[in-house]
Structure formats: C-alpha cells, structure tokens
PDB file of C-alpha atoms in Angstrom:
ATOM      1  CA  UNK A   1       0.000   0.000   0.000  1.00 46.00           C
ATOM      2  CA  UNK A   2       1.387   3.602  -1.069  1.00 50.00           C
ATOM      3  CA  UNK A   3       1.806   6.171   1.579  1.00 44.00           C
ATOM      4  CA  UNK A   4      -0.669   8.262   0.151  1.00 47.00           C
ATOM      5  CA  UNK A   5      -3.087   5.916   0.513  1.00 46.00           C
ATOM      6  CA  UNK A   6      -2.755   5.864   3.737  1.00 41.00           C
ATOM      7  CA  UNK A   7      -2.745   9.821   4.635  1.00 40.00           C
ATOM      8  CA  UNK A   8      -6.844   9.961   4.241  1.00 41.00           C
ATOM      9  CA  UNK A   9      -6.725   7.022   7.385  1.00 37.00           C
ATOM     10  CA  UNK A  10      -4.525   8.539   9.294  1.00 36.00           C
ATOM     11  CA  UNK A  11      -6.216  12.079   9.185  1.00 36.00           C
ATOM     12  CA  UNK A  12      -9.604  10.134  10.086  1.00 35.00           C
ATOM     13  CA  UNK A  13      -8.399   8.048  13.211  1.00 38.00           C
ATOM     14  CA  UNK A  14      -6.597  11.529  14.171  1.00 37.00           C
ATOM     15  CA  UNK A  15     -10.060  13.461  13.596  1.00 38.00           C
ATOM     16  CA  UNK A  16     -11.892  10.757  15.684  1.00 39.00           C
ATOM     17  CA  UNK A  17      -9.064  10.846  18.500  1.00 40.00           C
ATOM     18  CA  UNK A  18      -9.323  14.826  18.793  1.00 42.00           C
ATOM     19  CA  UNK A  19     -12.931  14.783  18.495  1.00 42.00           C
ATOM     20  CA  UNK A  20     -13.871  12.072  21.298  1.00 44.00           C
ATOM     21  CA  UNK A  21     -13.479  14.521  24.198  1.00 49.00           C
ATOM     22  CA  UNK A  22      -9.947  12.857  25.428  1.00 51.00           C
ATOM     23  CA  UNK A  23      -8.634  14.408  28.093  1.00 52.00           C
ATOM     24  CA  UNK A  24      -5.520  16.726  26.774  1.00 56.00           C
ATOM     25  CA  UNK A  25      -2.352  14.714  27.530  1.00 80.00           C
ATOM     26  CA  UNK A  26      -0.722  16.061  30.909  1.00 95.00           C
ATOM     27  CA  UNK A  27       3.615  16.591  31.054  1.00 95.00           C
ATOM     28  CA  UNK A  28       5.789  13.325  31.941  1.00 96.00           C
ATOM     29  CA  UNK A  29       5.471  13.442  36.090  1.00 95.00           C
ATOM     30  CA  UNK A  30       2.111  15.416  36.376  1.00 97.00           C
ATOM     31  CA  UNK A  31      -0.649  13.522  37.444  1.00 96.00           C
ATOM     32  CA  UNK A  32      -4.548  14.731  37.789  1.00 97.00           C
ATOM     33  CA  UNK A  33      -7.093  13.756  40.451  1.00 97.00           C
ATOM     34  CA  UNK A  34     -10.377  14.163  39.259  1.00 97.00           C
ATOM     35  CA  UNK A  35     -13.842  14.315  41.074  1.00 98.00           C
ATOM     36  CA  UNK A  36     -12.596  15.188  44.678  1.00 98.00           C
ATOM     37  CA  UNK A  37     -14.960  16.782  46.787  1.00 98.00           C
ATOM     38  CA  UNK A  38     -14.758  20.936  48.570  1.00 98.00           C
ATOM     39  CA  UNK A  39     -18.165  21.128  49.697  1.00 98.00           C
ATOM     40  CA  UNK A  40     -21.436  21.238  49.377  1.00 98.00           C
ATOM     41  CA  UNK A  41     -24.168  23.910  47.155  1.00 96.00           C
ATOM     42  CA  UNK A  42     -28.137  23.795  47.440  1.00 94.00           C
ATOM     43  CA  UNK A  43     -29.549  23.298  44.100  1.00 95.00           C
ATOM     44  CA  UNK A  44     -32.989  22.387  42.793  1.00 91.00           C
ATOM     45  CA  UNK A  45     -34.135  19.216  42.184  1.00 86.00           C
ATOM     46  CA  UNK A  46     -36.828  18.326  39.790  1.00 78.00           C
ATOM     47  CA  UNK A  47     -39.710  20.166  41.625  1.00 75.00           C
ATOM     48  CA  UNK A  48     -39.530  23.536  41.337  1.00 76.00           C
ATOM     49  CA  UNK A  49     -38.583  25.925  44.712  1.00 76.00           C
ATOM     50  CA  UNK A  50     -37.118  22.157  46.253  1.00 88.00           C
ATOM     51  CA  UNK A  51     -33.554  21.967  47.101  1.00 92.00           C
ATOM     52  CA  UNK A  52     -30.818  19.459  47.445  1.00 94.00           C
ATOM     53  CA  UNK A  53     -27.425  19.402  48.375  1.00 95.00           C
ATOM     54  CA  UNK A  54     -25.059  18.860  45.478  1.00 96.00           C
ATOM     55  CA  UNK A  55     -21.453  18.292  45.831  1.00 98.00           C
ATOM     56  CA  UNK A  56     -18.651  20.308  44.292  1.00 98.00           C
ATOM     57  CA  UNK A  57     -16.228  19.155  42.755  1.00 98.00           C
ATOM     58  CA  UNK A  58     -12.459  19.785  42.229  1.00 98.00           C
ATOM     59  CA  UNK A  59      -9.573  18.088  40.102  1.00 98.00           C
ATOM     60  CA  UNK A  60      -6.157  18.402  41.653  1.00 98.00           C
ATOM     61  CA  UNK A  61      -3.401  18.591  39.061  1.00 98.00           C
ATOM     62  CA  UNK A  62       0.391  18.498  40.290  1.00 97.00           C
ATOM     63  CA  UNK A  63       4.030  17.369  39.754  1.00 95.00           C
ATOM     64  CA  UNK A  64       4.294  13.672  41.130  1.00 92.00           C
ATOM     65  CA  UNK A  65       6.252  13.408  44.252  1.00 85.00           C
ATOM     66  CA  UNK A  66       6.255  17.159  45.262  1.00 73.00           C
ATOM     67  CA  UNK A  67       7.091  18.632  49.003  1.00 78.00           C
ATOM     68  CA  UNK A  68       5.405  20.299  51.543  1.00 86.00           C
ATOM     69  CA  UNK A  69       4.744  24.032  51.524  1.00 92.00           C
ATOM     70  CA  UNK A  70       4.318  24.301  47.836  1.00 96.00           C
ATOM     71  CA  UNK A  71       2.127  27.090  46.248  1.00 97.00           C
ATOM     72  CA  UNK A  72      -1.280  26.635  44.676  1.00 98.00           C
ATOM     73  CA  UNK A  73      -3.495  27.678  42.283  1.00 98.00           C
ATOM     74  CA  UNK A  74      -7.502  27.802  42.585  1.00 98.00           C
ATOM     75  CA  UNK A  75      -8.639  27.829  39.189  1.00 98.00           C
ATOM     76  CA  UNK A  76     -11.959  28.663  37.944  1.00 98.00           C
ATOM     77  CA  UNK A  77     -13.201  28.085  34.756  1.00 97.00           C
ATOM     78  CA  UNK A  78     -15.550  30.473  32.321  1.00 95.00           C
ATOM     79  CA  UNK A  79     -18.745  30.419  30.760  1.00 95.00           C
ATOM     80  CA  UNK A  80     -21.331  33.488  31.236  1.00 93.00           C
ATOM     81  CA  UNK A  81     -22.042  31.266  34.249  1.00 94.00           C
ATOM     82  CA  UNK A  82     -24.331  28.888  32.313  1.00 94.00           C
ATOM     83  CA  UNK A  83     -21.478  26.623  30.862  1.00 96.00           C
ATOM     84  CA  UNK A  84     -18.175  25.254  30.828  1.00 96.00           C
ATOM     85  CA  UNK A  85     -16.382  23.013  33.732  1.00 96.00           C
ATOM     86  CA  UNK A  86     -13.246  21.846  35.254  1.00 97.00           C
ATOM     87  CA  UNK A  87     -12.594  19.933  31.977  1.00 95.00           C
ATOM     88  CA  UNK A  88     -12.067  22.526  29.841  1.00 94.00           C
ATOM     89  CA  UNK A  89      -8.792  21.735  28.204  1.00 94.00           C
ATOM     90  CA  UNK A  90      -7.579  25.392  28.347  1.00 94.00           C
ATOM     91  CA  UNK A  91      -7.486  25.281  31.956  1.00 96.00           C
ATOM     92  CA  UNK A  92      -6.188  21.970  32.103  1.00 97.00           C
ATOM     93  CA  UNK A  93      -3.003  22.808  29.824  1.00 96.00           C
ATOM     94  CA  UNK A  94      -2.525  25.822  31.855  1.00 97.00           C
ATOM     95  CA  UNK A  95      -2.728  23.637  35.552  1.00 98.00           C
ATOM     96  CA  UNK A  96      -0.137  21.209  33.532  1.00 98.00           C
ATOM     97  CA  UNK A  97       2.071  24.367  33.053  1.00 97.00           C
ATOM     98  CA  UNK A  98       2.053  25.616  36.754  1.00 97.00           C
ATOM     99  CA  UNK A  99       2.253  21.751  38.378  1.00 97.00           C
ATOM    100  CA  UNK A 100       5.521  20.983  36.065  1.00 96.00           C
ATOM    101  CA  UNK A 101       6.678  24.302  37.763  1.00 95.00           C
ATOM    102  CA  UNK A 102       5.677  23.520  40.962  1.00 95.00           C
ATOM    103  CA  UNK A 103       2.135  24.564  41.756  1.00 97.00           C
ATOM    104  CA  UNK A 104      -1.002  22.776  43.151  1.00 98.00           C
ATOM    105  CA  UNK A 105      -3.773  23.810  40.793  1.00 98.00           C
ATOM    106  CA  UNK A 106      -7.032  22.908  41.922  1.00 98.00           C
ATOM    107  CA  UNK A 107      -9.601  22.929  39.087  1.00 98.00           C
ATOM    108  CA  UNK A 108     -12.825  23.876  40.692  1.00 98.00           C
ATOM    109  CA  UNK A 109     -16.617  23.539  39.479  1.00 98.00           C
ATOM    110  CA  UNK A 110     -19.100  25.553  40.457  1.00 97.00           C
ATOM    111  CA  UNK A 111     -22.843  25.876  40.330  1.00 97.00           C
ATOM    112  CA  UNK A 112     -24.518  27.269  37.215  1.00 96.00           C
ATOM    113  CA  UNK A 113     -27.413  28.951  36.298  1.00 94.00           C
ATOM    114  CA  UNK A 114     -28.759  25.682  34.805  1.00 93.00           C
ATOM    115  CA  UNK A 115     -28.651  24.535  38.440  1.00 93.00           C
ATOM    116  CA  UNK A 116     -31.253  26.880  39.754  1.00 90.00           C
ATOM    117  CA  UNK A 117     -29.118  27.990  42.933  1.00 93.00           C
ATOM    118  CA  UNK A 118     -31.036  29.873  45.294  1.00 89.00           C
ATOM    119  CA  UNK A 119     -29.353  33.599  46.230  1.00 84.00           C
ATOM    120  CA  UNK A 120     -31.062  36.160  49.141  1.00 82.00           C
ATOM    121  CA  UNK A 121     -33.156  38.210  47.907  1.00 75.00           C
ATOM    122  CA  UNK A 122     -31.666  41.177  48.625  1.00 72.00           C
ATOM    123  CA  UNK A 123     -28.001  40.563  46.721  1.00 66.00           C
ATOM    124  CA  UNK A 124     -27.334  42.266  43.943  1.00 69.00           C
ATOM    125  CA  UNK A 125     -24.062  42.133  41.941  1.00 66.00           C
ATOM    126  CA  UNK A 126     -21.616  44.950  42.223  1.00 61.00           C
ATOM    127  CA  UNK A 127     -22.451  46.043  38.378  1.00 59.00           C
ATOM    128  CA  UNK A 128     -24.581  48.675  36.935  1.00 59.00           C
ATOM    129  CA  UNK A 129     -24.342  46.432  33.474  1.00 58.00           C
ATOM    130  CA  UNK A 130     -27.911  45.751  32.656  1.00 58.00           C
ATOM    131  CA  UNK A 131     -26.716  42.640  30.956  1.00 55.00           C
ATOM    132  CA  UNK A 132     -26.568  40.902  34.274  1.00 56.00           C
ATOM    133  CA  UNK A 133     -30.247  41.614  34.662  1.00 57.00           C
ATOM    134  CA  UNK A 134     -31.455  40.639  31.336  1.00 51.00           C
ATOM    135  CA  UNK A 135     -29.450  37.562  31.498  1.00 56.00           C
ATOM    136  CA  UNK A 136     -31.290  36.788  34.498  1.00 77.00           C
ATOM    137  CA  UNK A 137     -27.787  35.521  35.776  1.00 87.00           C
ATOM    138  CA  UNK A 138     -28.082  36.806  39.800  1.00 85.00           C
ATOM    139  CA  UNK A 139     -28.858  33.333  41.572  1.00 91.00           C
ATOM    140  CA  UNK A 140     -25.842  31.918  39.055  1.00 93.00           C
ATOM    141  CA  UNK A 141     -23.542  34.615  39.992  1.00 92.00           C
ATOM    142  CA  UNK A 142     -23.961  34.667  43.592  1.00 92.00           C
ATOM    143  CA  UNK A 143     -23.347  30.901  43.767  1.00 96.00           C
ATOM    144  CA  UNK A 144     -20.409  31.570  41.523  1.00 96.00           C
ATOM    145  CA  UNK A 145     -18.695  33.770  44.144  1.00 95.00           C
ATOM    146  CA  UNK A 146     -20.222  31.641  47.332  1.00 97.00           C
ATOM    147  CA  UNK A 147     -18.166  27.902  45.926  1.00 98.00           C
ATOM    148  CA  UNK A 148     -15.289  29.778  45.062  1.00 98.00           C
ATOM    149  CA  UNK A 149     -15.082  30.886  48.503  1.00 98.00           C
ATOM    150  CA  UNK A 150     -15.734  27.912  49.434  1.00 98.00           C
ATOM    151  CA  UNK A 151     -13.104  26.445  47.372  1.00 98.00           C
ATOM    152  CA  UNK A 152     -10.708  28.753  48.962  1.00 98.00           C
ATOM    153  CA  UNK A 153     -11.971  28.392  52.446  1.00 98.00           C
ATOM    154  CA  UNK A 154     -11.167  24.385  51.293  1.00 98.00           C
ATOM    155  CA  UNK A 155      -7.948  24.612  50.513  1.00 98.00           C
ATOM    156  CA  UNK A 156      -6.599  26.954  53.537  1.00 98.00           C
ATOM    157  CA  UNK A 157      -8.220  24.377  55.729  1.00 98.00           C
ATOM    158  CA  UNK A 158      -6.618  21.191  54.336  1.00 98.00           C
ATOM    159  CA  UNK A 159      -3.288  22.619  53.459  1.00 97.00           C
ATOM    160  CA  UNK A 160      -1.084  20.233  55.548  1.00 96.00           C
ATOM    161  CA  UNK A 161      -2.742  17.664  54.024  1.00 96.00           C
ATOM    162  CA  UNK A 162      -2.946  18.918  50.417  1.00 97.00           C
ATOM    163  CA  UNK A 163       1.136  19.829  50.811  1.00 96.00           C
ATOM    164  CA  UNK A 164       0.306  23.214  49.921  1.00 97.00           C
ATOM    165  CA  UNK A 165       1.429  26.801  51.795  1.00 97.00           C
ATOM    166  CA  UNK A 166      -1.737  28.438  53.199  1.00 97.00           C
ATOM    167  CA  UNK A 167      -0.008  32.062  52.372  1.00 97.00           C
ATOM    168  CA  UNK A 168       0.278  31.313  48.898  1.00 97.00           C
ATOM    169  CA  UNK A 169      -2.829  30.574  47.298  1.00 98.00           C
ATOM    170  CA  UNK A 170      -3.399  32.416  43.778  1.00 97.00           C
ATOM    171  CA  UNK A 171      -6.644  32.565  42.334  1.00 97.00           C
ATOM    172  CA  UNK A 172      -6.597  32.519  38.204  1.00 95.00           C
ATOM    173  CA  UNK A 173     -10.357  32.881  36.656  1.00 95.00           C
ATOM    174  CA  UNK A 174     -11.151  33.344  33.551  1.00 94.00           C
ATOM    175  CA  UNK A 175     -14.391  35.030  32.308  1.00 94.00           C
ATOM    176  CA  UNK A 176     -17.073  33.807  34.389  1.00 94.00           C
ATOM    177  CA  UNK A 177     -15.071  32.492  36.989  1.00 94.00           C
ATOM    178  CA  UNK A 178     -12.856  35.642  36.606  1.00 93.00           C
ATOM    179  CA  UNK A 179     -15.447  37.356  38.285  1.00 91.00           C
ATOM    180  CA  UNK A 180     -15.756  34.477  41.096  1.00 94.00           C
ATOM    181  CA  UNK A 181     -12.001  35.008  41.623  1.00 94.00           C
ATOM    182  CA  UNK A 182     -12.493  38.728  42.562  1.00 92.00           C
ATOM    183  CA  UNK A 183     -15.739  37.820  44.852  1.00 88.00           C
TER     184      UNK A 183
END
C-alpha cells in the first residue's frame, strides 16, 4: 500500500481521536485527580422551589512526588455562568504548566445557572451592566462567588494535608469564573 493511501486514514483516526473529548495529555510526572470533593451547594431538584445538596467538585493537578509548603493555584473556569467546567482543556493545559513548575492547581466547578441555585433576595451584583439583569444571571452569579469561597476556604483548611502553603494561594479565573475570583 502507497503512503498516500494511507494519509486519508490517518487524518480520520486523528479526527476521531481529537474529536472524542480525550482528556488533553498532561507533562511526563504530572498527574490529575479528578472528582474530589470541597463542599457542598443547594440546588434544585426536579420540583420547582425544592432543594438538594449537590457536591462540588475539584480536580487536583500536580508534579508527582512534590514537598510540603508548595504554592497553589484555585482555578476557575468560564462560561457566562451557564457553561463550561473543570474539563475545559484550556485550563487543564494551563494547571499542567504551573504543576511541572511547581504549583497545586485545583480545578474547581461551580454551580450554574442551569442549576437553579437559590441567592437572598436582597443581593445584587456589584455592576450597573444591565446585561446581568437581562441575562437573568443573579442566583448563578452569587453561587459563583459563594463555591469559590468555598473552594478557597477548602484549601486553607486542608493545606497540611494537600502539601500546599496556606499564604500562597493564587486565584486565576477566567471570564465567568474571573469574576468568582475577585468575589
């Protein structure tokens, strides 16, 4: 069989690899821990005004066999607060940059408007932009800024055991959760 024969098979099974939603290949030495657990968020269930507690989720992503008193990196992903997650392969590339140079980076998901979180009544975001209201994006916001808090609150709290230094904790959002990192 000629080589050029072959090129139209090759560009298939690399098509079909790149669009099966494979996680993006992390650095020799950096490992990922998915689906570990920072707390809890009320969200509703399938009857309207009920709520249930939902876990949220993190993925850690570091260098293999790193010390104590390392820094981290909370990372929250983007997504007008109705989309996206902790697999977002932008996010994950950039964790797999900081954890080959040393860094924690925990990969945080947080509740979206599609979730229905409940917010007081009385909370308003700090923007005059009318596009928050028309969005209808308040409840989504708010819980936005409450898990990353959370996430935070997390990490400070289990730093011995997450090998990480409680001082230096950086917070990297983008979009979306750009706005959770500056709640």
């Amino acid at each position: 069989m000629r080589l050029s024969h072959c090129l139209p098979l090759a560009v298939l099974c690399l098509s079909a690899a790149l669009l099966s939603g494979c996680p993006p290949l992390l650095s020799p030495g950096v490992i990922r821990t998915p689906d570990l657990v920072y707390g809890k968020g009320n969200v509703e269930s399938d009857e309207a005004g009920i709520y249930t507690l939902a876990d949220l989720r993190y993925d850690l992503i570091e260098k293999e066999g790193t010390e104590e008193n390392r820094p981290a990196v909370l990372m929250i992903h983007g997504g007008s607060f109705e989309k996206g997650s902790k697999e977002d392969e932008k996010l994950i590339r950039q964790a797999d940059a900081l954890a080959v140079a040393g860094y924690a980076c925990f990969l945080i998901d947080y509740r979206l408007k599609g979730d229905h979180p409940p917010a007081p009544q009385d909370w308003e975001p700090d923007s005059n932009s009318p596009l928050f209201a028309a969005l209808d994006l308040r409840e989504a916001m708010h819980a936005s800024f409450v898990d990353a808090k959370v996430a935070l609150r997390y990490i400070r709290a289990n730093a011995s055991a997450l090998r990480v230094d409680p001082e230096r904790i950086a917070i990297w959002g983008e979009s979306a959760g750009a706005f959770a990192a500056l709640a």
